[in-house]
């Protein structure tokens, strides 16, 4: 089952400056897709097409087999929830619960159901204890989680996380990773990230972008062995992958320390 | 579109881009004085005849007039309010039902105000489009403007485009949460709080951070300050200045004697 189909999409902000060039992409239900690539490669521009913030200059975007052009952003937000990079761009309420309730109340969700959704979303991101605080009293990690909760409460089918780990400390990183693993149970997830460790650990599929084109689409294991492509987009595989690749006779697609240790043990037994 | 988004300034290689900011400022000041002192709105509007070739020569013609089209509603409102409700109106133009009267002097007054705003806005926008803020501030400090004041001018010129881009991000973020920013008046008013909240909070936060960043780079240090950008006054600047002043005086005199 595909949620999103992108067919031959090109996009220009200014005439003649192509930011997306003939993109073809299908997103299936239940996937955790990481979109990676250097700054300015078109990652954010691409995902902004999924909830209608941008409309393709050429080609079409189908959301659940319906043309996205015919729907408003508000309508599309029921299907595609987009969490922006900077939580300060959206927080305006004086209580966390009210902030989280903003999205669903725009959808017309009524009192009891609204409360259920808000509480559930706050529990999902682990901010239930903080629910009565002022959002601006929270630290950056938590503000980011408020932003994510405010999308989760809308219960879209797809949740897009734009750079969920920038500016986070290690505890924050672990929390985001745990959260993505929680979200994948009920949602399809897209993450845009420069954090290859995160990508290696959570993504089921990697889409590599460069100069407005998709240059790779496949599993993380495969992605991190494409050294030439990685170099082209100025990306570096996780250090553990690099270490394995530099050792003779080791598998080249090791993604985690655990995998590395398994490999090491089998090698030592031999 | 170099520099777009930072200020309204547009980098182009044109005759008037190379003219000293002070010269352009003098033109702007003369236009402002003229638009307040000329006798008749026709004389004010005639100043547009001058800006058109200047804007063409500056390669920013369509941009120069763009703010006018965005504000057409304000002009309609101006004519409506002054035409019907001008307090000192004496000359009737048309009597309308329900006791409304369209006043001739009200409309003339509106035309006068509109012409004033129109001309000042067009010249002002042309000035901003063709003048690099850095050049402006460095030339102003050279003729004695305090450094801090120069910085205020610089940030003011930058703030509107910055607000615009930030506002767009905030609008996108809230629309992604189902906020309708288009539609009828009530819907638009409703969408105000979610949009202005983050903008306001963000600006306060940025102002605090910016001031600290300035201090960290010795902004309030005493002594002479130098500037990276240097705009010199050339012969052509002097010629333009003289022409501007002579023209302004004769146009002023002409409007009151004819």
Coordinates of N, CA and C in Angstrom, one line a residue, chain A residues 29 32 66 83 89 93 100 103-104 109 117 142 156 180 229 244:
Chain A
X29 N 3.3 2.2 3.1 CA 2.9 2.2 4.5 C 3.9 1.4 5.4
X32 N 10.1 3.3 7.4 CA 10.8 4.5 8.1 C 11.9 4.9 7.1
X66 N -4.8 10.1 -4.5 CA -5.5 11.3 -5.0 C -4.6 12.4 -5.2
X83 N 6.7 17.9 10.9 CA 7.3 18.6 12.1 C 8.4 19.4 11.6
X89 N 9.4 28.1 15.8 CA 8.6 28.6 14.7 C 7.1 28.3 14.9
X93 N 1.3 28.8 22.3 CA 0.4 28.7 23.5 C 1.2 28.8 24.8
X100 N -0.3 21.3 22.0 CA -0.5 20.0 21.4 C -1.9 19.9 20.8
X103 N -3.4 21.4 16.7 CA -3.6 20.7 15.4 C -4.9 20.0 15.4
X104 N -5.2 19.1 16.3 CA -6.5 18.3 16.3 C -7.7 19.3 16.4
X109 N -11.7 18.2 16.1 CA -11.9 17.1 17.1 C -12.5 17.7 18.3
X117 N -6.6 12.4 22.7 CA -5.5 12.4 21.8 C -4.3 13.2 22.3
X142 N 13.0 19.2 24.8 CA 11.6 19.0 25.1 C 10.7 19.8 24.2
X156 N -1.9 11.6 11.9 CA -1.8 11.5 10.5 C -1.3 10.1 10.2
X180 N 11.2 7.5 17.6 CA 11.0 7.0 16.2 C 10.6 5.5 16.3
X229 N 29.0 7.4 -4.0 CA 27.8 8.2 -3.9 C 27.9 9.0 -2.6
X244 N 34.7 -1.1 10.0 CA 34.5 -2.4 9.5 C 35.0 -2.4 8.0

